Short mmCIF file of C-alpha atoms in Angstrom, two decimals:
data_model
loop_
_atom_site.label_atom_id
_atom_site.label_comp_id
_atom_site.label_asym_id
_atom_site.label_seq_id
_atom_site.Cartn_x
_atom_site.Cartn_y
_atom_site.Cartn_z
CA UNK A 49 99.55 75.81 163.51
CA UNK A 50 102.61 73.83 162.45
CA UNK A 51 104.17 71.59 165.08
CA UNK A 52 107.92 70.94 165.12
CA UNK A 53 107.25 67.54 163.56
CA UNK A 54 105.26 69.10 160.74
CA UNK A 55 107.87 71.80 160.19
CA UNK A 56 110.54 69.15 159.71
CA UNK A 57 108.46 67.52 156.96
CA UNK A 58 108.28 70.68 154.87
CA UNK A 59 110.57 70.91 151.85
CA UNK A 60 111.62 74.48 152.58
CA UNK A 61 113.49 75.26 149.32
CA UNK A 62 110.31 74.45 147.39
CA UNK A 63 108.40 76.95 149.54
CA UNK A 64 110.89 79.78 150.03
CA UNK A 65 112.46 80.05 146.55
CA UNK A 66 109.16 80.35 144.61
CA UNK A 67 107.78 82.89 147.09
CA UNK A 68 110.89 85.08 146.83
CA UNK A 69 110.77 84.79 143.05
CA UNK A 70 107.11 85.82 142.95
CA UNK A 71 107.80 88.90 145.09
CA UNK A 72 110.76 89.84 142.90
CA UNK A 73 108.87 89.37 139.63
CA UNK A 74 105.87 91.30 140.92
CA UNK A 75 108.13 94.14 142.08
CA UNK A 76 109.92 94.28 138.71
CA UNK A 77 106.65 94.26 136.76
CA UNK A 78 105.29 97.14 138.83
CA UNK A 79 108.49 99.23 138.95
CA UNK A 80 109.80 98.52 135.43
CA UNK A 81 106.68 97.76 133.36
CA UNK A 82 108.06 98.77 129.96
CA UNK A 83 111.43 97.03 130.29
CA UNK A 84 109.91 93.83 131.71
CA UNK A 85 107.26 93.65 129.00
CA UNK A 86 109.88 94.17 126.28
CA UNK A 87 111.91 91.34 127.78
CA UNK A 88 108.87 89.05 127.81
CA UNK A 89 108.20 89.84 124.17
CA UNK A 90 111.79 89.14 123.10
CA UNK A 91 111.81 85.76 124.87
CA UNK A 92 108.50 84.86 123.25
CA UNK A 93 109.78 85.84 119.81
CA UNK A 94 112.79 83.57 120.23
CA UNK A 95 110.79 80.57 121.46
CA UNK A 96 108.07 80.89 118.83
CA UNK A 97 110.47 81.67 116.02
CA UNK A 98 113.08 79.00 116.70
CA UNK A 99 111.32 76.30 118.72
CA UNK A 100 107.83 75.99 117.26
CA UNK A 101 108.38 72.28 116.40
CA UNK A 102 109.25 71.63 120.05
CA UNK A 103 105.75 72.54 121.25
CA UNK A 104 104.00 70.82 118.34
CA UNK A 105 105.93 67.55 118.69
CA UNK A 106 105.12 67.38 122.41
CA UNK A 107 101.43 67.80 121.56
CA UNK A 108 101.46 64.95 119.05
CA UNK A 109 103.50 62.75 121.42
CA UNK A 110 100.91 63.10 124.16
CA UNK A 111 97.93 62.51 121.87
CA UNK A 112 99.47 59.35 120.41
CA UNK A 113 100.50 58.14 123.89
CA UNK A 114 96.93 58.35 125.20
CA UNK A 115 95.64 56.43 122.18
CA UNK A 116 98.29 53.74 122.61
CA UNK A 117 97.66 53.18 126.31
CA UNK A 118 93.90 53.43 125.82
CA UNK A 119 93.68 50.77 123.13
CA UNK A 120 96.55 48.48 124.18
CA UNK A 121 96.57 45.74 126.82
CA UNK A 122 97.91 48.29 129.32
CA UNK A 123 94.52 49.97 129.33
CA UNK A 124 93.23 47.18 131.55
CA UNK A 125 95.53 48.19 134.42
CA UNK A 126 93.49 49.40 137.39
CA UNK A 127 94.57 52.41 139.40
CA UNK A 128 94.32 50.75 142.78
CA UNK A 129 93.62 47.26 144.06
CA UNK A 130 92.01 44.86 141.61
CA UNK A 131 88.79 44.70 143.64
CA UNK A 132 88.62 48.45 144.26
CA UNK A 133 85.72 50.47 142.87
CA UNK A 134 85.76 54.08 141.62
CA UNK A 135 85.86 56.52 144.51
CA UNK A 136 83.47 58.94 142.76
CA UNK A 137 80.43 58.13 140.57
CA UNK A 138 80.88 58.88 136.87
CA UNK A 139 78.85 62.10 136.76
CA UNK A 140 80.51 63.70 139.78
CA UNK A 141 83.92 62.51 138.56
CA UNK A 142 83.30 64.09 135.15
CA UNK A 143 82.22 67.37 136.70
CA UNK A 144 85.32 67.44 138.89
CA UNK A 145 87.56 66.81 135.87
CA UNK A 146 86.03 69.64 133.87
CA UNK A 147 85.84 72.20 136.66
CA UNK A 148 89.35 71.44 137.95
CA UNK A 149 90.80 72.06 134.49
CA UNK A 150 88.60 74.80 133.10
CA UNK A 151 88.77 78.07 134.96
CA UNK A 152 86.74 81.14 134.05
CA UNK A 153 88.87 81.51 130.93
CA UNK A 154 86.65 78.92 129.19
CA UNK A 155 83.84 81.50 129.24
CA UNK A 156 86.15 84.34 128.20
CA UNK A 157 87.66 82.50 125.24
CA UNK A 158 84.36 80.94 124.14
CA UNK A 159 82.89 84.41 123.82
CA UNK A 160 85.77 86.18 122.09
CA UNK A 161 88.35 83.79 120.60
CA UNK A 162 86.58 83.80 117.24
CA UNK A 163 87.05 87.60 117.19
CA UNK A 164 90.80 87.16 117.77
CA UNK A 165 91.11 85.03 114.64
CA UNK A 166 88.87 87.07 112.36
CA UNK A 167 91.67 89.23 110.93
CA UNK A 168 94.30 86.50 110.67
CA UNK A 169 95.53 86.05 107.05
CA UNK A 170 94.96 82.28 107.29
CA UNK A 171 91.33 82.74 108.32
CA UNK A 172 90.70 85.37 105.63
CA UNK A 173 91.64 82.85 102.96
CA UNK A 174 88.84 80.51 104.07
CA UNK A 175 85.43 80.54 102.32
CA UNK A 176 83.66 81.29 105.62
CA UNK A 177 86.06 82.99 108.01
CA UNK A 178 83.73 83.05 111.03
CA UNK A 179 83.00 79.34 110.67
CA UNK A 180 86.72 78.62 110.44
CA UNK A 181 87.41 80.85 113.45
CA UNK A 182 85.25 78.48 115.48
CA UNK A 183 86.98 75.49 113.86
CA UNK A 184 90.35 76.64 115.12
CA UNK A 185 88.92 77.22 118.58
CA UNK A 186 87.77 73.61 118.62
CA UNK A 187 91.26 72.57 117.52
CA UNK A 188 93.05 74.58 120.19
CA UNK A 189 90.72 73.31 122.93
CA UNK A 190 90.40 69.81 121.53
CA UNK A 191 92.01 66.35 121.72
CA UNK A 192 95.67 67.45 121.66
CA UNK A 193 95.13 69.97 124.44
CA UNK A 194 93.24 67.46 126.58
CA UNK A 195 95.87 64.78 125.93
CA UNK A 196 98.33 66.79 128.04
CA UNK A 197 96.10 66.46 131.08
CA UNK A 198 94.91 62.92 130.44
CA UNK A 199 98.28 61.30 129.77
CA UNK A 200 99.86 62.85 132.85
CA UNK A 201 96.77 62.00 134.93
CA UNK A 202 97.34 58.35 134.01
CA UNK A 203 101.01 58.57 135.02
CA UNK A 204 100.23 60.29 138.32
CA UNK A 205 97.33 57.96 139.11
CA UNK A 206 99.61 54.98 138.50
CA UNK A 207 102.25 56.52 140.77
CA UNK A 208 99.77 57.19 143.57
CA UNK A 209 97.65 54.02 143.53
CA UNK A 210 99.72 51.29 141.86
CA UNK A 211 103.36 51.85 142.78
CA UNK A 212 102.24 53.85 145.88
CA UNK A 213 105.21 56.21 145.99
CA UNK A 214 105.68 57.93 149.33
CA UNK A 215 106.32 61.31 147.74
CA UNK A 216 103.56 63.23 146.00
CA UNK A 217 105.69 65.46 143.80
CA UNK A 218 106.09 66.25 140.12
CA UNK A 219 109.64 64.91 140.20
CA UNK A 220 108.56 61.60 141.72
CA UNK A 221 106.88 60.62 138.45
CA UNK A 222 110.35 60.69 136.84
CA UNK A 223 111.83 58.15 139.26
CA UNK A 224 111.55 55.09 136.95
CA UNK A 225 113.82 56.89 134.47
CA UNK A 226 116.08 59.00 136.68
CA UNK A 227 116.24 56.76 139.76
CA UNK A 228 117.87 58.08 142.94
CA UNK A 229 118.88 61.30 141.20
CA UNK A 230 115.35 62.46 141.99
CA UNK A 231 116.28 62.58 145.70
CA UNK A 232 119.02 65.16 145.05
CA UNK A 233 119.35 68.52 143.34
CA UNK A 234 117.81 67.25 140.08
CA UNK A 235 114.54 66.47 141.85
CA UNK A 236 114.55 69.92 143.43
CA UNK A 237 115.02 71.57 140.04
CA UNK A 238 112.15 69.58 138.51
CA UNK A 239 109.82 70.51 141.38
CA UNK A 240 110.85 74.16 141.22
CA UNK A 241 110.11 74.17 137.49
CA UNK A 242 106.69 72.73 138.32
CA UNK A 243 105.89 75.34 140.93
CA UNK A 244 107.07 78.26 138.77
CA UNK A 245 105.04 76.87 135.88
CA UNK A 246 101.91 76.73 138.00
CA UNK A 247 102.43 80.27 139.22
CA UNK A 248 102.70 81.36 135.56
CA UNK A 249 99.51 79.44 134.77
CA UNK A 250 97.51 81.14 137.50
CA UNK A 251 98.89 84.52 136.50
CA UNK A 252 97.87 83.98 132.88
CA UNK A 253 94.37 82.79 133.76
CA UNK A 254 93.59 85.54 136.24
CA UNK A 255 95.04 88.28 134.04
CA UNK A 256 93.22 87.20 130.87
CA UNK A 257 89.68 86.71 132.12
CA UNK A 258 89.45 88.82 135.30
CA UNK A 259 88.80 92.04 133.31
CA UNK A 260 85.65 90.39 131.88
CA UNK A 261 84.40 89.51 135.35
CA UNK A 262 85.14 93.04 136.58
CA UNK A 263 83.44 94.68 133.59
CA UNK A 264 80.36 92.47 134.01
CA UNK A 265 80.07 93.35 137.71
CA UNK A 266 80.60 97.02 136.91
CA UNK A 267 77.80 96.90 134.31
CA UNK A 268 75.30 95.31 136.69
CA UNK A 269 76.08 97.11 139.95
CA UNK A 270 78.16 100.10 138.88
CA UNK A 271 81.74 100.61 140.01
CA UNK A 272 83.96 103.45 138.83
CA UNK A 273 87.41 101.89 139.19
CA UNK A 274 87.87 98.59 137.35
CA UNK A 275 91.30 97.92 138.87
CA UNK A 276 89.94 98.28 142.40
CA UNK A 277 87.01 96.09 141.47
CA UNK A 278 89.41 93.47 140.07
CA UNK A 279 91.28 93.47 143.36
CA UNK A 280 88.04 92.98 145.32
CA UNK A 281 86.91 90.15 143.05
CA UNK A 282 90.27 88.39 143.25
CA UNK A 283 90.08 88.54 147.04
CA UNK A 284 86.54 87.14 146.88
CA UNK A 285 87.64 84.23 144.70
CA UNK A 286 90.64 83.60 146.97
CA UNK A 287 88.36 83.53 150.01
CA UNK A 288 86.05 80.97 148.39
CA UNK A 289 88.74 78.57 147.21
CA UNK A 290 90.72 79.09 150.42
CA UNK A 291 87.76 77.93 152.51
CA UNK A 292 87.08 75.01 150.15
CA UNK A 293 90.71 73.87 150.06
CA UNK A 294 90.98 74.06 153.85
CA UNK A 295 87.81 72.01 154.34
CA UNK A 296 89.10 69.37 151.92
CA UNK A 297 87.91 67.12 149.09
CA UNK A 298 84.23 67.08 150.13
CA UNK A 299 84.00 70.84 149.73
CA UNK A 300 85.94 70.72 146.47
CA UNK A 301 83.61 68.08 144.98
CA UNK A 302 80.49 70.01 146.03
CA UNK A 303 81.88 73.29 144.74
CA UNK A 304 82.59 71.64 141.37
CA UNK A 305 78.91 70.67 141.09
CA UNK A 306 77.84 74.23 141.90
CA UNK A 307 80.26 75.70 139.32
CA UNK A 308 79.21 73.20 136.64
CA UNK A 309 75.54 74.02 137.35
CA UNK A 310 76.08 77.77 136.98
CA UNK A 311 77.92 77.22 133.70
CA UNK A 312 75.06 75.00 132.50
CA UNK A 313 72.49 77.66 133.37
CA UNK A 314 74.54 80.30 131.52
CA UNK A 315 74.82 78.17 128.38
CA UNK A 316 71.13 77.24 128.41
CA UNK A 317 70.05 80.84 128.99
CA UNK A 318 72.15 82.26 126.14
CA UNK A 319 71.14 79.45 123.78
CA UNK A 320 67.41 80.08 124.22
CA UNK A 321 67.29 83.81 125.07
CA UNK A 322 69.39 84.69 122.02
CA UNK A 323 67.10 82.82 119.64
CA UNK A 324 70.14 81.32 117.89
CA UNK A 325 69.41 77.61 118.49
CA UNK A 326 69.05 76.70 114.82
CA UNK A 327 72.12 78.67 113.76
CA UNK A 328 74.15 77.15 116.61
CA UNK A 329 73.33 73.59 115.58
CA UNK A 330 74.19 74.14 111.89
CA UNK A 331 77.32 76.21 112.54
CA UNK A 332 78.61 73.80 115.19
CA UNK A 333 78.17 70.83 112.85
CA UNK A 334 80.08 72.61 110.06
CA UNK A 335 82.94 73.66 112.36
CA UNK A 336 83.22 70.16 113.82
CA UNK A 337 83.21 68.70 110.32
CA UNK A 338 86.01 71.07 109.31
CA UNK A 339 88.02 69.97 112.34
CA UNK A 340 87.61 66.26 111.64
CA UNK A 341 88.53 66.50 107.95
CA UNK A 342 91.45 68.90 108.47
CA UNK A 343 92.81 67.76 111.83
CA UNK A 344 96.07 66.28 110.51
CA UNK A 345 97.22 69.33 108.48
CA UNK A 346 96.19 71.62 111.35
CA UNK A 347 98.21 69.55 113.83
CA UNK A 348 101.19 69.34 111.48
CA UNK A 349 101.08 73.14 110.87
CA UNK A 350 101.36 72.75 107.11
CA UNK A 351 98.81 75.51 106.45
CA UNK A 352 100.29 78.68 107.92
CA UNK A 353 103.46 79.00 109.98
CA UNK A 354 102.67 82.50 111.26
CA UNK A 355 99.26 81.49 112.61
CA UNK A 356 100.80 78.47 114.31
CA UNK A 357 103.47 80.58 116.01
CA UNK A 358 100.98 83.23 117.14
CA UNK A 359 98.23 80.93 118.36
CA UNK A 360 98.85 77.16 118.40
CA UNK A 361 102.17 77.50 120.24
CA UNK A 362 100.50 79.76 122.79
CA UNK A 363 97.63 77.37 123.43
CA UNK A 364 99.84 74.30 123.73
CA UNK A 365 102.03 76.27 126.15
CA UNK A 366 98.98 77.47 128.06
CA UNK A 367 97.75 73.91 128.58
CA UNK A 368 101.26 72.70 129.39
CA UNK A 369 101.80 75.10 132.31
CA UNK A 370 98.57 73.83 133.87
CA UNK A 371 99.89 70.26 133.60
CA UNK A 372 101.80 70.68 136.83
CA UNK A 373 98.73 70.39 139.05
CA UNK A 374 95.59 69.58 137.07
CA UNK A 375 96.62 66.05 135.94
CA UNK A 376 97.81 65.27 139.46
CA UNK A 377 94.36 66.18 140.74
CA UNK A 378 92.62 64.11 138.04
CA UNK A 379 94.85 61.14 138.83
CA UNK A 380 94.16 61.48 142.55
CA UNK A 381 90.36 61.32 142.06
CA UNK A 382 90.56 58.34 139.66
CA UNK A 383 91.20 55.57 142.18
CA UNK A 384 89.46 52.35 141.16
CA UNK A 385 89.32 53.21 137.45
CA UNK A 386 91.29 51.48 134.72
CA UNK A 387 93.73 53.38 132.55
CA UNK A 388 91.38 52.88 129.59
CA UNK A 389 88.44 54.27 131.55
CA UNK A 390 90.40 57.32 132.67
CA UNK A 391 91.61 58.05 129.14
CA UNK A 392 88.41 57.70 127.15
CA UNK A 393 86.00 58.96 129.81
CA UNK A 394 88.41 61.81 130.54
CA UNK A 395 88.31 62.79 126.87
CA UNK A 396 84.52 62.49 126.84
CA UNK A 397 83.89 64.76 129.81
CA UNK A 398 86.62 67.22 128.91
CA UNK A 399 85.61 67.63 125.28
CA UNK A 400 81.89 67.60 126.08
CA UNK A 401 82.09 70.54 128.47
CA UNK A 402 84.61 72.46 126.39
CA UNK A 403 82.88 72.04 123.04
CA UNK A 404 79.42 72.83 124.44
CA UNK A 405 80.79 76.10 125.75
CA UNK A 406 82.34 77.03 122.41
CA UNK A 407 79.37 75.82 120.36
CA UNK A 408 76.91 77.96 122.30
CA UNK A 409 78.90 81.05 123.34
CA UNK A 410 80.96 81.46 120.16
CA UNK A 411 77.97 80.93 117.86
CA UNK A 412 75.96 83.41 119.90
CA UNK A 413 78.53 86.09 119.03
CA UNK A 414 78.98 84.93 115.44
CA UNK A 415 75.22 85.03 114.84
CA UNK A 416 75.05 88.59 116.18
CA UNK A 417 77.93 89.58 113.91
CA UNK A 418 76.28 88.04 110.83
CA UNK A 419 72.88 89.58 111.64
CA UNK A 420 74.46 93.02 111.97
CA UNK A 421 73.30 93.56 115.57
CA UNK A 422 76.87 94.35 116.63
CA UNK A 423 80.19 94.47 114.79
CA UNK A 424 82.42 93.01 117.46
CA UNK A 425 85.39 92.56 115.12
CA UNK A 426 85.35 96.24 114.19
CA UNK A 427 85.07 97.29 117.84
CA UNK A 428 88.12 95.21 118.76
CA UNK A 429 90.05 96.63 115.80
CA UNK A 430 89.28 100.15 117.00
CA UNK A 431 90.77 99.59 120.43
CA UNK A 432 87.93 98.31 122.58
CA UNK A 433 89.00 95.64 125.05
CA UNK A 434 87.66 92.13 124.69
CA UNK A 435 85.90 92.49 128.05
CA UNK A 436 84.08 95.64 126.90
CA UNK A 437 83.06 94.05 123.60
CA UNK A 438 81.78 90.90 125.29
CA UNK A 439 79.57 92.95 127.62
CA UNK A 440 78.22 94.91 124.62
CA UNK A 441 77.55 91.56 122.95
CA UNK A 442 75.68 90.33 126.03
CA UNK A 443 73.56 93.48 125.93
CA UNK A 444 72.04 92.30 122.65
CA UNK A 445 70.15 89.68 124.66
CA UNK A 446 66.52 90.56 125.51
CA UNK A 447 67.21 89.87 129.21
CA UNK A 448 70.91 90.66 129.30
CA UNK A 449 70.97 91.46 133.04
CA UNK A 450 70.12 87.84 133.81
CA UNK A 451 72.79 86.68 131.40
CA UNK A 452 75.46 88.88 133.01
CA UNK A 453 74.54 87.70 136.52
CA UNK A 454 74.81 84.06 135.40
CA UNK A 455 78.15 84.88 133.73
CA UNK A 456 79.43 86.41 136.97
CA UNK A 457 78.33 83.45 139.07
CA UNK A 458 79.75 80.92 136.60
CA UNK A 459 83.11 82.71 136.40
CA UNK A 460 83.46 82.98 140.18
CA UNK A 461 82.48 79.32 140.57
CA UNK A 462 84.95 78.11 137.92
CA UNK A 463 87.74 80.27 139.28
CA UNK A 464 87.16 78.86 142.73
CA UNK A 465 87.02 75.18 141.73
CA UNK A 466 90.15 75.17 139.63
CA UNK A 467 92.16 77.08 142.21
CA UNK A 468 91.06 75.02 145.18
CA UNK A 469 92.17 71.87 143.34
CA UNK A 470 95.60 73.26 142.44
CA UNK A 471 96.06 74.67 145.95
CA UNK A 472 95.58 71.16 147.28
CA UNK A 473 98.12 69.75 144.83
CA UNK A 474 100.82 72.40 145.22
CA UNK A 475 100.58 72.05 149.00
CA UNK A 476 101.42 68.36 148.61
CA UNK A 477 104.52 69.32 146.62
CA UNK A 478 105.71 71.34 149.61
CA UNK A 479 106.45 68.27 151.76
CA UNK A 480 109.50 66.03 151.67
CA UNK A 481 107.23 63.00 151.76
CA UNK A 482 103.47 62.53 151.98
CA UNK A 483 101.49 59.30 151.92
CA UNK A 484 98.33 58.93 149.83
CA UNK A 485 96.28 58.85 153.02
CA UNK A 486 97.80 62.14 154.26
CA UNK A 487 96.71 65.66 153.36
CA UNK A 488 98.76 68.86 153.60
CA UNK A 489 98.05 71.13 156.54
CA UNK A 490 95.35 73.77 156.34
CA UNK A 491 97.94 76.48 156.98
CA UNK A 492 100.02 75.32 154.03
CA UNK A 493 96.98 75.36 151.75
CA UNK A 494 96.06 78.83 152.94
CA UNK A 495 99.61 80.03 152.36
CA UNK A 496 99.65 78.94 148.72
CA UNK A 497 96.15 80.32 148.15
CA UNK A 498 97.53 83.79 148.90
CA UNK A 499 100.81 83.36 146.98
CA UNK A 500 98.95 82.43 143.80
CA UNK A 501 97.31 85.85 143.46
CA UNK A 502 100.42 88.03 143.82
CA UNK A 503 101.74 87.78 140.25
CA UNK A 504 98.34 88.16 138.54
CA UNK A 505 97.71 91.24 140.66
CA UNK A 506 100.98 92.70 139.40
CA UNK A 507 100.02 91.96 135.79
CA UNK A 508 96.58 93.55 136.23
CA UNK A 509 97.87 96.63 138.07
CA UNK A 510 100.49 97.31 135.37
CA UNK A 511 98.00 96.89 132.49
CA UNK A 512 100.16 94.20 130.94
CA UNK A 513 99.13 93.63 127.34
CA UNK A 514 97.30 90.59 126.00
CA UNK A 515 100.39 89.49 124.06
CA UNK A 516 102.72 89.77 127.05
CA UNK A 517 100.35 87.81 129.28
CA UNK A 518 100.46 85.07 126.66
CA UNK A 519 104.26 85.28 126.71
CA UNK A 520 104.36 84.35 130.40
CA UNK A 521 102.76 80.97 129.59
CA UNK A 522 104.93 80.31 126.52
CA UNK A 523 108.17 80.97 128.42
CA UNK A 524 107.17 78.88 131.46
CA UNK A 525 106.03 75.99 129.25
CA UNK A 526 109.47 75.45 127.73
CA UNK A 527 111.14 73.76 130.75
CA UNK A 528 107.81 72.23 131.80
CA UNK A 529 107.57 70.43 128.47
CA UNK A 530 110.92 68.73 129.06
CA UNK A 531 109.73 67.38 132.41
CA UNK A 532 106.42 66.26 130.90
CA UNK A 533 108.27 64.16 128.32
CA UNK A 534 110.44 62.67 131.08
CA UNK A 535 107.29 61.66 132.97
CA UNK A 536 105.75 59.95 129.93
CA UNK A 537 108.98 58.08 129.19
CA UNK A 538 109.25 57.09 132.87
CA UNK A 539 105.68 55.81 132.88
CA UNK A 540 106.28 53.88 129.68
CA UNK A 541 109.38 52.29 131.17
CA UNK A 542 107.64 51.34 134.40
CA UNK A 543 104.50 49.90 132.81
CA UNK A 544 106.15 48.03 129.94
CA UNK A 545 108.73 46.41 132.23
CA UNK A 546 106.16 45.55 134.89
CA UNK A 547 105.90 41.79 135.47
#
């Protein structure tokens, strides 16, 4: 329980305002589903139509910033004392980075994103549309996306272990630029933006990929009501990451290994049980080659404005809303590493895990489509949900039951690891001040673990559309992007002027 001393340390506006907002938004979504979804769509149309360059410029800024700090003399700066050694060995550190950033949506998108692109006019103009569908997946989950996490992880790690700020908040990273203004209403606004952004991120992730988990469980064990099953599975995931976050970093690091192992088993099983090893190698090489040779025009959106507005803006926004907590977690586990090590090893582990998932899972579906075993694109066009189509795709495996069980275990594990890490971070934001050596109370972590599931439950219960779920991330990313730029500029100012 909280003592009076602990209660006085809590930053109550940062706890009460977001909770009230979540209850209000959830109530509105449930009571006024049509009106609220129309409003989401209109806001998305405005942001994508008028402010597309805003999202794209932020992406390029972060990518170039990581390259500058990685290759420059500043890359030698150690996050911690000069004689300090990395707190976690490289393999465990890499697993924690990947599993804290990649929730179960990595499995969902790897299996079906290529289907989403198949009917896009831009893709239809390509000589091999399925190959280029995978190419754009690699782009949207590639270096620019990971630069959001990595650049902010460097800034947060520097704040925690070099300057040793007493506050562990999103706003605190802006102090070198904004000074004492951070201690007033401006700091509160920045932290509220961060918390709302993270709530939007969790809502988007749960709402997008939870139907796949529910459909897979229903297929294996048989449940009539998918919504009820989704509720049960969400509560199961909450229970797992609640226990892990309460126990602390040891449980989080062990859970990340378990989740990474389940994902590895799933990828290996599908690769060999599907018999598509040769196709996967050739197709992956072609898609990666397309990405390398066309990266600049893809990043500069000179090919197709409509595709960029529909997809690239969404993905940059989706990664941006997760930047509130994920980079803070990466920075906090990077004590003893240099900036250069964090940047380049962070890219290595992030891209390795992400690309392996897309290489294997996407090519599994593409090979089935080409061989005529299942026409997933046609099924989606005729109204089948992505979750239903993915399960039908899995059923083309000789031992599909094993594949579905591994998918279920991997999704639950990845859900749990990413949410226990962000629960730890957001709990730190809830205090007026917190030293590096201090951890938030177990009750505070448990409180946020419950709050995080309220909005996604509302989105699932109201059958919010795929497009409107995307809109939640795009809208929340707009103010978050401003703060992200402030943090990078603040870090630049602090490091460059450091004597």
